Tab-separated table of C-alpha atoms in Angstrom:
chain	number	residue	atom	x	y	z
A	25	MET	CA	70.140	-23.977	53.119
A	26	SER	CA	73.021	-21.638	53.913
A	27	ARG	CA	76.408	-22.130	52.275
A	28	LYS	CA	77.900	-22.879	55.693
A	29	ALA	CA	75.363	-25.665	56.238
A	30	LEU	CA	76.049	-27.039	52.762
A	31	GLN	CA	79.785	-27.002	53.452
A	32	HIS	CA	79.227	-28.971	56.659
A	33	ALA	CA	77.004	-31.472	54.841
A	34	LEU	CA	79.634	-32.024	52.141
A	35	SER	CA	82.392	-32.433	54.741
A	36	THR	CA	80.548	-35.437	56.203
A	37	SER	CA	80.473	-37.240	52.842
A	38	GLN	CA	83.077	-39.910	52.158
A	39	ILE	CA	84.715	-38.134	49.263
A	40	PHE	CA	85.108	-34.756	51.028
A	41	SER	CA	85.830	-36.003	54.556
A	42	LYS	CA	89.547	-35.169	54.209
A	43	ALA	CA	89.096	-31.965	52.249
A	44	ASP	CA	90.645	-28.755	53.533
A	45	PRO	CA	87.811	-26.589	54.968
A	46	ALA	CA	89.009	-23.470	53.149
A	47	MET	CA	89.067	-25.252	49.781
A	48	LEU	CA	85.659	-26.796	50.445
A	49	ALA	CA	84.282	-23.379	51.331
A	50	GLY	CA	85.586	-22.112	48.000
A	51	LEU	CA	83.844	-24.935	46.154
A	52	VAL	CA	80.543	-24.264	47.924
A	53	GLN	CA	80.611	-20.653	46.728
A	54	TYR	CA	79.740	-21.945	43.255
A	55	ALA	CA	76.750	-24.018	44.435
A	56	GLN	CA	73.357	-23.287	42.881
A	57	PRO	CA	70.004	-24.753	44.001
A	58	VAL	CA	68.132	-27.049	41.616
A	59	ARG	CA	64.492	-28.064	42.068
A	60	LEU	CA	63.071	-31.095	40.288
A	61	SER	CA	59.515	-32.349	40.103
A	62	ALA	CA	58.816	-36.064	40.391
A	63	GLN	CA	59.988	-37.918	37.250
A	64	GLN	CA	61.846	-34.846	35.951
A	65	HIS	CA	65.308	-35.629	34.565
A	66	LEU	CA	68.461	-34.229	36.089
A	67	PHE	CA	70.585	-35.323	33.122
A	68	ILE	CA	70.528	-37.799	30.238
A	69	ALA	CA	73.210	-40.377	29.420
A	70	GLY	CA	75.645	-38.855	26.945
A	71	ASP	CA	75.172	-35.272	28.162
A	72	GLU	CA	78.389	-33.384	28.809
A	73	ALA	CA	79.109	-33.683	32.539
A	74	LEU	CA	79.732	-30.116	33.640
A	75	HIS	CA	78.304	-30.395	37.166
A	76	PHE	CA	77.952	-32.744	40.103
A	77	TYR	CA	75.140	-32.559	42.661
A	78	TRP	CA	74.283	-32.942	46.330
A	79	ILE	CA	70.749	-34.029	47.286
A	80	GLU	CA	69.157	-32.014	50.087
A	81	THR	CA	65.667	-33.557	49.927
A	82	GLY	CA	63.966	-36.164	47.757
A	83	GLY	CA	65.747	-38.835	45.762
A	84	ILE	CA	67.355	-39.633	42.415
A	85	THR	CA	67.282	-42.799	40.297
A	86	LEU	CA	70.302	-43.610	38.127
A	87	TYR	CA	69.295	-45.790	35.205
A	88	SER	CA	70.027	-46.897	31.675
A	89	PRO	CA	67.469	-47.979	29.060
A	90	SER	CA	67.927	-51.568	27.913
A	91	LEU	CA	67.836	-52.797	24.333
A	92	THR	CA	64.213	-53.838	24.910
A	93	GLY	CA	63.292	-50.313	25.950
A	94	GLU	CA	62.926	-51.196	29.618
A	95	GLU	CA	64.663	-49.183	32.310
A	96	LYS	CA	67.631	-50.781	34.088
A	97	THR	CA	68.022	-49.210	37.509
A	98	PHE	CA	71.624	-48.948	38.700
A	99	ARG	CA	71.258	-47.021	41.926
A	100	LEU	CA	68.823	-45.122	44.121
A	101	LEU	CA	70.205	-42.030	45.847
A	102	GLY	CA	68.543	-40.287	48.765
A	103	ALA	CA	68.972	-37.106	50.787
A	104	GLY	CA	72.605	-36.431	51.676
A	105	ALA	CA	74.032	-38.289	48.677
A	106	LEU	CA	76.343	-36.914	46.009
A	107	VAL	CA	75.539	-37.472	42.346
A	108	ALA	CA	78.171	-37.813	39.587
A	109	GLU	CA	81.068	-36.475	41.651
A	110	THR	CA	83.597	-39.042	40.423
A	111	MET	CA	82.586	-38.540	36.788
A	112	MET	CA	84.016	-35.029	36.996
A	113	TYR	CA	87.453	-36.599	36.491
A	114	ALA	CA	86.569	-38.549	33.332
A	115	GLN	CA	87.787	-37.708	29.836
A	116	PRO	CA	85.656	-37.282	27.823
A	117	CYS	CA	83.441	-36.034	30.614
A	118	CYS	CA	79.948	-37.334	29.815
A	119	TYR	CA	77.294	-38.833	32.068
A	120	PRO	CA	77.196	-42.619	31.403
A	121	LEU	CA	73.727	-42.998	32.956
A	122	SER	CA	70.525	-40.990	33.046
A	123	ALA	CA	69.083	-39.596	36.282
A	124	TYR	CA	65.596	-38.480	37.286
A	125	ALA	CA	63.856	-37.463	40.503
A	126	ASN	CA	61.819	-40.148	42.287
A	127	THR	CA	59.764	-37.445	43.971
A	128	ASP	CA	59.880	-33.657	44.246
A	129	SER	CA	63.536	-33.010	45.059
A	130	GLN	CA	65.879	-30.195	46.057
A	131	LEU	CA	69.544	-30.438	45.036
A	132	TYR	CA	72.610	-28.224	44.828
A	133	ARG	CA	74.642	-28.088	41.622
A	134	MET	CA	78.403	-27.482	41.675
A	135	PRO	CA	80.628	-27.027	38.611
A	136	ARG	CA	83.368	-29.374	37.514
A	137	GLU	CA	86.272	-26.984	36.992
A	138	PRO	CA	86.584	-25.703	40.593
A	139	LEU	CA	86.571	-29.327	41.802
A	140	LEU	CA	89.420	-30.201	39.425
A	141	ALA	CA	91.383	-27.160	40.585
A	142	PHE	CA	90.707	-28.169	44.178
A	143	THR	CA	92.093	-31.658	43.489
A	144	ARG	CA	95.255	-30.324	41.806
A	145	GLN	CA	95.987	-28.161	44.853
A	146	SER	CA	95.699	-30.922	47.468
A	147	ALA	CA	97.728	-34.121	47.231
A	148	GLU	CA	96.009	-35.442	50.377
A	149	PHE	CA	92.567	-35.002	48.834
A	150	ALA	CA	93.693	-36.547	45.538
A	151	PHE	CA	95.129	-39.577	47.348
A	152	SER	CA	91.945	-40.052	49.405
A	153	LEU	CA	89.957	-39.924	46.164
A	154	VAL	CA	92.090	-42.729	44.705
A	155	GLU	CA	91.452	-44.806	47.852
A	156	ILE	CA	87.695	-44.306	47.525
A	157	LEU	CA	87.693	-45.224	43.839
A	158	ALA	CA	89.730	-48.367	44.538
A	159	SER	CA	87.195	-49.411	47.173
A	160	ARG	CA	84.287	-48.799	44.803
A	161	ILE	CA	85.949	-50.794	42.034
A	162	THR	CA	86.312	-53.711	44.464
A	163	GLN	CA	82.634	-53.408	45.373
A	164	ALA	CA	81.706	-53.314	41.691
A	165	ILE	CA	83.639	-56.519	41.009
A	166	HIS	CA	81.873	-58.315	43.859
A	167	ARG	CA	78.480	-57.020	42.787
A	168	ILE	CA	79.029	-58.217	39.219
A	169	ASP	CA	79.980	-61.607	40.646
A	170	LEU	CA	76.796	-61.679	42.736
A	171	LEU	CA	74.485	-60.602	39.926
A	172	THR	CA	75.815	-63.310	37.619
A	173	ILE	CA	74.595	-66.005	40.045
A	174	ASN	CA	71.853	-67.858	38.196
A	175	ASN	CA	69.797	-68.421	41.358
A	176	SER	CA	67.505	-65.393	41.696
A	177	LEU	CA	66.437	-66.391	45.226
A	178	GLN	CA	70.063	-66.225	46.369
A	179	ARG	CA	70.358	-62.715	44.925
A	180	LEU	CA	67.204	-61.635	46.764
A	181	VAL	CA	68.228	-63.141	50.111
A	182	SER	CA	71.736	-61.647	49.796
A	183	TYR	CA	70.131	-58.246	49.205
A	184	LEU	CA	67.896	-58.609	52.289
A	185	LEU	CA	70.870	-59.591	54.441
A	186	ASP	CA	72.810	-56.593	53.154
A	187	MET	CA	69.890	-54.311	54.047
A	188	HIS	CA	69.845	-55.880	57.525
A	189	ALA	CA	73.529	-55.067	57.964
A	190	GLN	CA	73.075	-51.523	56.635
A	191	GLN	CA	70.074	-50.672	58.811
A	192	GLY	CA	71.049	-52.639	61.918
A	193	THR	CA	67.622	-54.195	62.400
A	194	ALA	CA	65.476	-57.045	61.100
A	195	TRP	CA	62.743	-54.480	60.386
A	196	LEU	CA	63.835	-53.272	56.967
A	197	GLN	CA	62.783	-50.059	55.279
A	198	LEU	CA	63.046	-50.911	51.603
A	199	PRO	CA	64.504	-47.974	49.643
A	200	ALA	CA	62.201	-48.311	46.646
A	201	SER	CA	59.287	-50.188	45.163
A	202	SER	CA	59.466	-53.936	44.545
A	203	GLN	CA	59.708	-53.305	40.795
A	204	VAL	CA	62.749	-51.044	41.158
A	205	ILE	CA	64.525	-53.406	43.565
A	206	ALA	CA	63.796	-56.337	41.257
A	207	ARG	CA	65.460	-54.508	38.368
A	208	GLN	CA	68.505	-53.805	40.552
A	209	LEU	CA	68.790	-57.516	41.279
A	210	ASN	CA	68.294	-58.501	37.629
A	211	ILE	CA	65.064	-60.307	38.559
A	212	THR	CA	61.715	-59.871	36.829
A	213	PRO	CA	59.111	-58.177	39.059
A	214	GLU	CA	56.951	-61.310	38.791
A	215	THR	CA	59.753	-63.570	40.044
A	216	PHE	CA	60.592	-61.096	42.817
A	217	SER	CA	56.969	-61.068	43.985
A	218	ARG	CA	56.748	-64.867	43.795
A	219	HIS	CA	59.895	-65.295	45.911
A	220	LEU	CA	58.632	-62.881	48.577
A	221	SER	CA	55.242	-64.600	48.702
A	222	GLN	CA	56.955	-67.972	49.083
A	223	LEU	CA	59.187	-66.701	51.903
A	224	LYS	CA	56.181	-65.160	53.634
A	225	ARG	CA	54.186	-68.412	53.469
A	226	GLN	CA	57.130	-70.235	55.010
A	227	GLY	CA	57.246	-67.775	57.909
A	228	LEU	CA	60.685	-66.485	56.969
A	229	VAL	CA	59.695	-62.871	56.260
A	230	GLY	CA	56.747	-60.650	57.099
A	231	ARG	CA	55.343	-57.467	55.601
A	232	GLY	CA	54.830	-54.291	57.580
A	233	ARG	CA	53.364	-50.997	56.470
A	234	ASN	CA	54.296	-49.347	53.192
A	235	LYS	CA	57.830	-50.486	52.248
A	236	GLU	CA	58.511	-52.258	55.540
A	237	LEU	CA	59.730	-55.864	55.552
A	238	VAL	CA	60.751	-57.929	58.593
A	239	LEU	CA	63.193	-60.842	58.562
A	240	LEU	CA	61.654	-63.437	60.889
A	241	ASP	CA	64.179	-66.257	60.497
A	242	ILE	CA	67.574	-65.330	59.058
A	243	ALA	CA	69.015	-68.832	59.378
A	244	GLY	CA	65.916	-70.220	57.668
A	245	LEU	CA	66.234	-67.666	54.865
A	246	CYS	CA	69.809	-68.719	54.212
A	247	HIS	CA	68.892	-72.408	54.306
A	248	GLU	CA	66.025	-71.888	51.853
A	249	ALA	CA	68.334	-70.033	49.432
A	250	GLY	CA	71.224	-72.473	49.855
A	251	LEU	CA	73.473	-69.825	51.422
A	252	PRO	CA	75.697	-70.197	54.500
A	253	PRO	CA	74.189	-68.381	57.501
A	254	PRO	CA	75.974	-65.106	58.313
A	255	SER	CA	77.915	-64.805	61.541
A	256	PRO	CA	76.690	-62.347	64.210
A	257	LYS	CA	79.620	-60.116	63.204
A	258	ASP	CA	78.472	-60.058	59.569
A	259	LEU	CA	74.940	-59.138	60.643
A	260	ARG	CA	76.276	-55.984	62.277
A	261	ARG	CA	77.943	-54.652	59.133
A	262	PRO	CA	77.617	-54.806	55.338
A	263	MET	CA	78.681	-58.192	54.032
A	264	THR	CA	82.464	-58.141	53.807
A	265	HIS	CA	82.606	-60.642	50.965
A	266	LEU	CA	80.762	-58.079	48.856
A	267	GLY	CA	83.329	-55.389	49.651
A	268	GLY	CA	80.748	-53.292	51.487
A	269	SER	CA	77.152	-52.548	50.596
A	270	MET	CA	76.565	-54.153	47.223
A	271	PHE	CA	74.709	-51.109	45.950
A	272	GLU	CA	77.355	-48.570	46.957
A	273	CYS	CA	79.487	-49.657	44.019
A	274	CYS	CA	77.305	-47.909	41.493
A	275	ASN	CA	78.435	-44.566	42.826
A	276	LEU	CA	81.338	-44.919	40.411
A	277	LEU	CA	79.216	-42.484	38.443
C-alpha cells in the first residue's frame, strides 16, 4: 500500500476524520509495515506502548488472561481498524491488553511521539479526540451494565439485535467463532451453544453457511428473552440505549 493510500484510509477513521491532511501526511511518513502469522502476538499486556497500528488485512483479537488461565476476549478488530491509538495518550504508556492475529495479517505501525506532537499542534483534533473518548466511555458504561445482567439469553439476544442494526440485515455474518463470541458475552461456550440450539428449534433463528446466522422472528426472539421488541428505527441503527455498538466501547485501548 502506498503512503497516499494509507493516508486516505486513516482519514476515513473516526479518530482522524477531522485531522489536517498535511499533519496526517506527516504522521504516515513514519508508518512501517508489519506482517503477522495466525496466532502471532502483536503485543503483550504490560509492554511499553510505543506504537499504534492500522490493520490492512486480517484481524486482531484483544484479550486478557483470566485468573483461571482462560482467555477473556475484549474485542475483535478487522481490516480498516486502528489498534491502541487512544493508549498513546496514557501515562504510563503500557498496553493494558494483549493482542494476537486471528489469521495471517498485514498491519502498519506508527510511532507514538509524532501522534502526540500532532495533537499538541491542533486544538481541533484534540477536541475531536475528547469527544470520541467521551462517547466510548458512555458505551463502556452501557456495556458493563448489559454484561452484568444475570440472564445469559438476554445478553445473547441483545448481541444479535446489535449485529442486525450494524449489518442492516437479518442475515448476520458473525465476526468470530461461537467460542469467542461467548467469551465476549461472559457466557460459557456450552451455554451459548445450548441457547442457539433452543432458538433454532423454536424457529426463531436459522443457521447458514460458515458463520452465517439468520434472525427469523425478531419479535419472537425478544419475547423468548423477556426483552421489549425494538422499534423499526432501532433496527436500522445500533441500539441507542447501549450508546452505539456495544462492542465499539472496547476500543478505549
